Amino acid sequence: MSRWTAPPATAQFPAAPQFSAPPAQFSAPPAQYSAPPAQFSAPPVPPAGVVAPYYGPAPGAYPPPGPVPPTQSAVAVQIAEIMVTPPVIRTPAGVLPLAGASWYVTDYWQKEEKIAQWAIVAAILGFFCLTVFSLLFLLVKETRHYGTVQVTVNSGGHQYVAGIPVTDQFQVQQLNNQVNYARSLSAG
């Protein structure tokens, strides 16, 4: 048994009466805005001379009681996923001590030769004009060098190897410079 019942059905509203006089004109056009309101905006700034109310810190803003965690030092150098933040080296596998760390760099280059794209297009288009000679375009080869640089760090009985893909010699030189800087931090 239900105590609540549906509201009674209401009748349709009667049609609005037609006005015989035109609507009144406004004295000025509606105001134009220079831009739509910002979706996320800051709270309004109080006028000069008025002090804004202070509601105190947000709940949970204070750190929990107990020992203070050590402060994070700035990242001195980052080599792929290896971050050197003195006095430690941070890797995805864990944290290694920076003092006495050994750094090694090994680069592995590969060479790939294939028919150039423009030569394939020229051979197809030239096939209709110079049938046999257009096939000579297929002898044009394009050489592309790519490789991987492995950066290995040994410290505290642990080792971490990062494989970094490279496409030119400049990237290899940059990685060597970063590893040399990390070596200087490990020695000092």
PDB file of C-alpha atoms in Angstrom:
ATOM      1  CA  MET A   1       0.000   0.000   0.000  1.00  0.00           C
ATOM      2  CA  SER A   2       1.494   3.314  -1.040  1.00  0.00           C
ATOM      3  CA  ARG A   3       0.954   6.626   0.691  1.00  0.00           C
ATOM      4  CA  TRP A   4       2.182   8.603  -2.255  1.00  0.00           C
ATOM      5  CA  THR A   5       0.033   9.049  -5.265  1.00  0.00           C
ATOM      6  CA  ALA A   6       0.648  10.655  -8.595  1.00  0.00           C
ATOM      7  CA  PRO A   7      -0.268  14.332  -8.888  1.00  0.00           C
ATOM      8  CA  PRO A   8      -3.538  15.020 -10.612  1.00  0.00           C
ATOM      9  CA  ALA A   9      -3.371  15.588 -14.337  1.00  0.00           C
ATOM     10  CA  THR A  10      -3.285  19.248 -15.255  1.00  0.00           C
ATOM     11  CA  ALA A  11      -5.053  20.810 -18.141  1.00  0.00           C
ATOM     12  CA  GLN A  12      -3.183  22.368 -21.041  1.00  0.00           C
ATOM     13  CA  PHE A  13      -2.434  26.051 -20.648  1.00  0.00           C
ATOM     14  CA  PRO A  14      -4.634  28.276 -22.759  1.00  0.00           C
ATOM     15  CA  ALA A  15      -2.986  29.929 -25.733  1.00  0.00           C
ATOM     16  CA  ALA A  16      -1.329  33.238 -25.013  1.00  0.00           C
ATOM     17  CA  PRO A  17      -3.333  36.237 -26.181  1.00  0.00           C
ATOM     18  CA  GLN A  18      -2.044  38.029 -29.246  1.00  0.00           C
ATOM     19  CA  PHE A  19      -0.778  41.565 -28.705  1.00  0.00           C
ATOM     20  CA  SER A  20      -2.100  44.195 -30.984  1.00  0.00           C
ATOM     21  CA  ALA A  21       0.692  46.695 -30.295  1.00  0.00           C
ATOM     22  CA  PRO A  22       4.348  46.023 -31.231  1.00  0.00           C
ATOM     23  CA  PRO A  23       6.669  45.279 -28.302  1.00  0.00           C
ATOM     24  CA  ALA A  24       8.356  48.226 -26.651  1.00  0.00           C
ATOM     25  CA  GLN A  25      11.762  49.154 -28.027  1.00  0.00           C
ATOM     26  CA  PHE A  26      14.812  49.243 -25.775  1.00  0.00           C
ATOM     27  CA  SER A  27      16.763  52.446 -25.409  1.00  0.00           C
ATOM     28  CA  ALA A  28      20.121  50.764 -26.203  1.00  0.00           C
ATOM     29  CA  PRO A  29      21.266  47.497 -27.761  1.00  0.00           C
ATOM     30  CA  PRO A  30      22.280  44.709 -25.392  1.00  0.00           C
ATOM     31  CA  ALA A  31      25.770  44.980 -23.964  1.00  0.00           C
ATOM     32  CA  GLN A  32      28.521  43.177 -25.890  1.00  0.00           C
ATOM     33  CA  TYR A  33      31.166  41.225 -24.025  1.00  0.00           C
ATOM     34  CA  SER A  34      34.783  41.177 -25.123  1.00  0.00           C
ATOM     35  CA  ALA A  35      35.251  37.483 -24.336  1.00  0.00           C
ATOM     36  CA  PRO A  36      33.291  34.620 -22.829  1.00  0.00           C
ATOM     37  CA  PRO A  37      33.757  34.132 -19.106  1.00  0.00           C
ATOM     38  CA  ALA A  38      36.683  31.938 -18.127  1.00  0.00           C
ATOM     39  CA  GLN A  39      35.780  28.376 -17.310  1.00  0.00           C
ATOM     40  CA  PHE A  40      38.092  28.252 -14.312  1.00  0.00           C
ATOM     41  CA  SER A  41      38.847  31.644 -12.879  1.00  0.00           C
ATOM     42  CA  ALA A  42      40.407  32.893  -9.693  1.00  0.00           C
ATOM     43  CA  PRO A  43      38.284  34.303  -6.885  1.00  0.00           C
ATOM     44  CA  PRO A  44      37.543  38.013  -7.238  1.00  0.00           C
ATOM     45  CA  VAL A  45      40.168  40.405  -5.960  1.00  0.00           C
ATOM     46  CA  PRO A  46      38.922  42.609  -3.127  1.00  0.00           C
ATOM     47  CA  PRO A  47      39.000  46.373  -3.735  1.00  0.00           C
ATOM     48  CA  ALA A  48      41.978  48.386  -2.527  1.00  0.00           C
ATOM     49  CA  GLY A  49      42.045  48.907   1.211  1.00  0.00           C
ATOM     50  CA  VAL A  50      39.838  45.884   1.979  1.00  0.00           C
ATOM     51  CA  VAL A  51      41.443  42.906   3.688  1.00  0.00           C
ATOM     52  CA  ALA A  52      40.410  39.538   2.298  1.00  0.00           C
ATOM     53  CA  PRO A  53      39.090  37.037   4.860  1.00  0.00           C
ATOM     54  CA  TYR A  54      41.442  34.251   5.992  1.00  0.00           C
ATOM     55  CA  TYR A  55      39.870  30.873   6.489  1.00  0.00           C
ATOM     56  CA  GLY A  56      42.996  29.038   7.677  1.00  0.00           C
ATOM     57  CA  PRO A  57      44.829  26.144   6.031  1.00  0.00           C
ATOM     58  CA  ALA A  58      42.962  23.522   4.102  1.00  0.00           C
ATOM     59  CA  PRO A  59      42.197  20.290   5.969  1.00  0.00           C
ATOM     60  CA  GLY A  60      45.171  17.971   5.817  1.00  0.00           C
ATOM     61  CA  ALA A  61      47.553  20.765   4.825  1.00  0.00           C
ATOM     62  CA  TYR A  62      49.888  20.105   7.723  1.00  0.00           C
ATOM     63  CA  PRO A  63      52.286  17.147   7.454  1.00  0.00           C
ATOM     64  CA  PRO A  64      51.552  14.243   9.747  1.00  0.00           C
ATOM     65  CA  PRO A  65      53.539  14.161  12.992  1.00  0.00           C
ATOM     66  CA  GLY A  66      56.687  12.073  12.947  1.00  0.00           C
ATOM     67  CA  PRO A  67      60.154  12.163  11.458  1.00  0.00           C
ATOM     68  CA  VAL A  68      60.716  14.679   8.724  1.00  0.00           C
ATOM     69  CA  PRO A  69      61.445  13.016   5.346  1.00  0.00           C
ATOM     70  CA  PRO A  70      64.766  13.972   3.725  1.00  0.00           C
ATOM     71  CA  THR A  71      64.474  16.780   1.241  1.00  0.00           C
ATOM     72  CA  GLN A  72      64.878  15.932  -2.417  1.00  0.00           C
ATOM     73  CA  SER A  73      67.845  17.551  -4.034  1.00  0.00           C
ATOM     74  CA  ALA A  74      67.730  18.883  -7.550  1.00  0.00           C
ATOM     75  CA  VAL A  75      68.515  16.623 -10.490  1.00  0.00           C
ATOM     76  CA  ALA A  76      72.101  17.323 -11.549  1.00  0.00           C
ATOM     77  CA  VAL A  77      71.954  15.273 -14.751  1.00  0.00           C
ATOM     78  CA  GLN A  78      69.420  12.904 -16.292  1.00  0.00           C
ATOM     79  CA  ILE A  79      70.496  10.212 -18.741  1.00  0.00           C
ATOM     80  CA  ALA A  80      67.356   8.538 -20.102  1.00  0.00           C
ATOM     81  CA  GLU A  81      65.670   7.088 -17.000  1.00  0.00           C
ATOM     82  CA  ILE A  82      68.789   7.454 -14.793  1.00  0.00           C
ATOM     83  CA  MET A  83      68.634  10.571 -12.584  1.00  0.00           C
ATOM     84  CA  VAL A  84      71.689  11.756 -10.689  1.00  0.00           C
ATOM     85  CA  THR A  85      70.536  13.637  -7.598  1.00  0.00           C
ATOM     86  CA  PRO A  86      73.534  13.975  -5.297  1.00  0.00           C
ATOM     87  CA  PRO A  87      74.194  12.031  -3.076  1.00  0.00           C
ATOM     88  CA  VAL A  88      72.322   9.213  -4.896  1.00  0.00           C
ATOM     89  CA  ILE A  89      71.575   7.846  -8.363  1.00  0.00           C
ATOM     90  CA  ARG A  90      67.888   7.112  -8.963  1.00  0.00           C
ATOM     91  CA  THR A  91      66.960   4.364 -11.427  1.00  0.00           C
ATOM     92  CA  PRO A  92      63.681   2.505 -12.040  1.00  0.00           C
ATOM     93  CA  ALA A  93      65.273  -0.506 -10.320  1.00  0.00           C
ATOM     94  CA  GLY A  94      66.193   1.405  -7.154  1.00  0.00           C
ATOM     95  CA  VAL A  95      68.538   3.933  -5.600  1.00  0.00           C
ATOM     96  CA  LEU A  96      72.333   3.587  -5.871  1.00  0.00           C
ATOM     97  CA  PRO A  97      74.991   5.589  -3.993  1.00  0.00           C
ATOM     98  CA  LEU A  98      76.691   8.233  -6.155  1.00  0.00           C
ATOM     99  CA  ALA A  99      80.087   8.128  -4.448  1.00  0.00           C
ATOM    100  CA  GLY A 100      82.399   5.678  -6.213  1.00  0.00           C
ATOM    101  CA  ALA A 101      79.976   4.844  -9.045  1.00  0.00           C
ATOM    102  CA  SER A 102      81.450   3.538 -12.307  1.00  0.00           C
ATOM    103  CA  TRP A 103      79.978   4.704 -15.617  1.00  0.00           C
ATOM    104  CA  TYR A 104      80.351   2.993 -18.999  1.00  0.00           C
ATOM    105  CA  VAL A 105      79.076   4.025 -22.446  1.00  0.00           C
ATOM    106  CA  THR A 106      78.817   1.611 -25.381  1.00  0.00           C
ATOM    107  CA  ASP A 107      77.289   2.505 -28.723  1.00  0.00           C
ATOM    108  CA  TYR A 108      75.921   0.022 -31.229  1.00  0.00           C
ATOM    109  CA  TRP A 109      75.345   1.313 -34.762  1.00  0.00           C
ATOM    110  CA  GLN A 110      73.403  -0.394 -37.529  1.00  0.00           C
ATOM    111  CA  LYS A 111      73.262   0.489 -41.204  1.00  0.00           C
ATOM    112  CA  GLU A 112      70.201  -0.037 -43.363  1.00  0.00           C
ATOM    113  CA  GLU A 113      70.226   0.235 -47.161  1.00  0.00           C
ATOM    114  CA  LYS A 114      67.040   0.303 -49.177  1.00  0.00           C
ATOM    115  CA  ILE A 115      65.762   1.631 -52.492  1.00  0.00           C
ATOM    116  CA  ALA A 116      64.935   5.337 -52.252  1.00  0.00           C
ATOM    117  CA  GLN A 117      61.244   6.246 -52.418  1.00  0.00           C
ATOM    118  CA  TRP A 118      61.804   8.858 -55.102  1.00  0.00           C
ATOM    119  CA  ALA A 119      63.603   6.238 -57.228  1.00  0.00           C
ATOM    120  CA  ILE A 120      60.625   3.877 -57.071  1.00  0.00           C
ATOM    121  CA  VAL A 121      58.272   6.666 -58.167  1.00  0.00           C
ATOM    122  CA  ALA A 122      60.647   7.696 -61.005  1.00  0.00           C
ATOM    123  CA  ALA A 123      60.916   4.079 -62.194  1.00  0.00           C
ATOM    124  CA  ILE A 124      57.142   3.652 -62.311  1.00  0.00           C
ATOM    125  CA  LEU A 125      56.525   6.975 -64.074  1.00  0.00           C
ATOM    126  CA  GLY A 126      59.480   6.463 -66.435  1.00  0.00           C
ATOM    127  CA  PHE A 127      58.327   2.961 -67.344  1.00  0.00           C
ATOM    128  CA  PHE A 128      55.783   4.444 -69.727  1.00  0.00           C
ATOM    129  CA  CYS A 129      58.401   6.587 -71.574  1.00  0.00           C
ATOM    130  CA  LEU A 130      61.722   4.746 -71.344  1.00  0.00           C
ATOM    131  CA  THR A 131      60.832   1.193 -70.396  1.00  0.00           C
ATOM    132  CA  VAL A 132      64.259  -0.391 -69.915  1.00  0.00           C
ATOM    133  CA  PHE A 133      66.177   2.690 -68.777  1.00  0.00           C
ATOM    134  CA  SER A 134      63.668   3.603 -66.087  1.00  0.00           C
ATOM    135  CA  LEU A 135      64.539   0.371 -64.276  1.00  0.00           C
ATOM    136  CA  LEU A 136      68.008   1.803 -63.633  1.00  0.00           C
ATOM    137  CA  PHE A 137      66.413   4.091 -61.021  1.00  0.00           C
ATOM    138  CA  LEU A 138      65.877   0.978 -58.884  1.00  0.00           C
ATOM    139  CA  LEU A 139      69.644   0.719 -58.425  1.00  0.00           C
ATOM    140  CA  VAL A 140      69.659   3.930 -56.340  1.00  0.00           C
ATOM    141  CA  LYS A 141      70.082   3.005 -52.670  1.00  0.00           C
ATOM    142  CA  GLU A 142      69.420   5.108 -49.602  1.00  0.00           C
ATOM    143  CA  THR A 143      71.531   4.496 -46.490  1.00  0.00           C
ATOM    144  CA  ARG A 144      70.173   5.160 -43.007  1.00  0.00           C
ATOM    145  CA  HIS A 145      72.179   4.823 -39.803  1.00  0.00           C
ATOM    146  CA  TYR A 146      70.528   4.185 -36.469  1.00  0.00           C
ATOM    147  CA  GLY A 147      71.659   2.691 -33.236  1.00  0.00           C
ATOM    148  CA  THR A 148      71.467   2.288 -29.511  1.00  0.00           C
ATOM    149  CA  VAL A 149      73.721   3.664 -26.807  1.00  0.00           C
ATOM    150  CA  GLN A 150      73.959   1.655 -23.609  1.00  0.00           C
ATOM    151  CA  VAL A 151      74.791   3.538 -20.444  1.00  0.00           C
ATOM    152  CA  THR A 152      75.821   1.264 -17.590  1.00  0.00           C
ATOM    153  CA  VAL A 153      76.255   2.400 -13.984  1.00  0.00           C
ATOM    154  CA  ASN A 154      77.814   0.193 -11.265  1.00  0.00           C
ATOM    155  CA  SER A 155      77.592   1.248  -7.641  1.00  0.00           C
ATOM    156  CA  GLY A 156      77.216  -0.417  -4.284  1.00  0.00           C
ATOM    157  CA  GLY A 157      77.306  -3.933  -5.761  1.00  0.00           C
ATOM    158  CA  HIS A 158      74.410  -3.176  -8.120  1.00  0.00           C
ATOM    159  CA  GLN A 159      74.313  -2.432 -11.830  1.00  0.00           C
ATOM    160  CA  TYR A 160      71.779  -0.690 -14.076  1.00  0.00           C
ATOM    161  CA  VAL A 161      71.844  -0.562 -17.891  1.00  0.00           C
ATOM    162  CA  ALA A 162      69.831   1.985 -19.887  1.00  0.00           C
ATOM    163  CA  GLY A 163      69.384   1.503 -23.642  1.00  0.00           C
ATOM    164  CA  ILE A 164      68.886   4.802 -25.485  1.00  0.00           C
ATOM    165  CA  PRO A 165      67.955   4.875 -29.204  1.00  0.00           C
ATOM    166  CA  VAL A 166      69.946   7.405 -31.288  1.00  0.00           C
ATOM    167  CA  THR A 167      69.764   8.554 -34.892  1.00  0.00           C
ATOM    168  CA  ASP A 168      72.912  10.641 -35.324  1.00  0.00           C
ATOM    169  CA  GLN A 169      76.389  11.187 -33.932  1.00  0.00           C
ATOM    170  CA  PHE A 170      75.379  14.446 -32.199  1.00  0.00           C
ATOM    171  CA  GLN A 171      73.068  12.551 -29.834  1.00  0.00           C
ATOM    172  CA  VAL A 172      75.885  10.128 -29.013  1.00  0.00           C
ATOM    173  CA  GLN A 173      78.189  13.065 -28.195  1.00  0.00           C
ATOM    174  CA  GLN A 174      75.534  14.597 -25.927  1.00  0.00           C
ATOM    175  CA  LEU A 175      75.147  11.319 -24.032  1.00  0.00           C
ATOM    176  CA  ASN A 176      78.931  11.037 -23.628  1.00  0.00           C
ATOM    177  CA  ASN A 177      79.033  14.590 -22.226  1.00  0.00           C
ATOM    178  CA  GLN A 178      76.262  13.794 -19.737  1.00  0.00           C
ATOM    179  CA  VAL A 179      78.021  10.593 -18.611  1.00  0.00           C
ATOM    180  CA  ASN A 180      81.323  12.492 -18.208  1.00  0.00           C
ATOM    181  CA  TYR A 181      79.556  15.008 -15.959  1.00  0.00           C
ATOM    182  CA  ALA A 182      78.047  12.141 -13.924  1.00  0.00           C
ATOM    183  CA  ARG A 183      81.561  10.633 -13.629  1.00  0.00           C
ATOM    184  CA  SER A 184      82.877  13.925 -12.251  1.00  0.00           C
ATOM    185  CA  LEU A 185      80.082  13.962  -9.658  1.00  0.00           C
ATOM    186  CA  SER A 186      80.874  10.351  -8.683  1.00  0.00           C
ATOM    187  CA  ALA A 187      84.557  11.140  -8.162  1.00  0.00           C
ATOM    188  CA  GLY A 188      84.034  14.323  -6.146  1.00  0.00           C
TER     189      GLY A 188
END
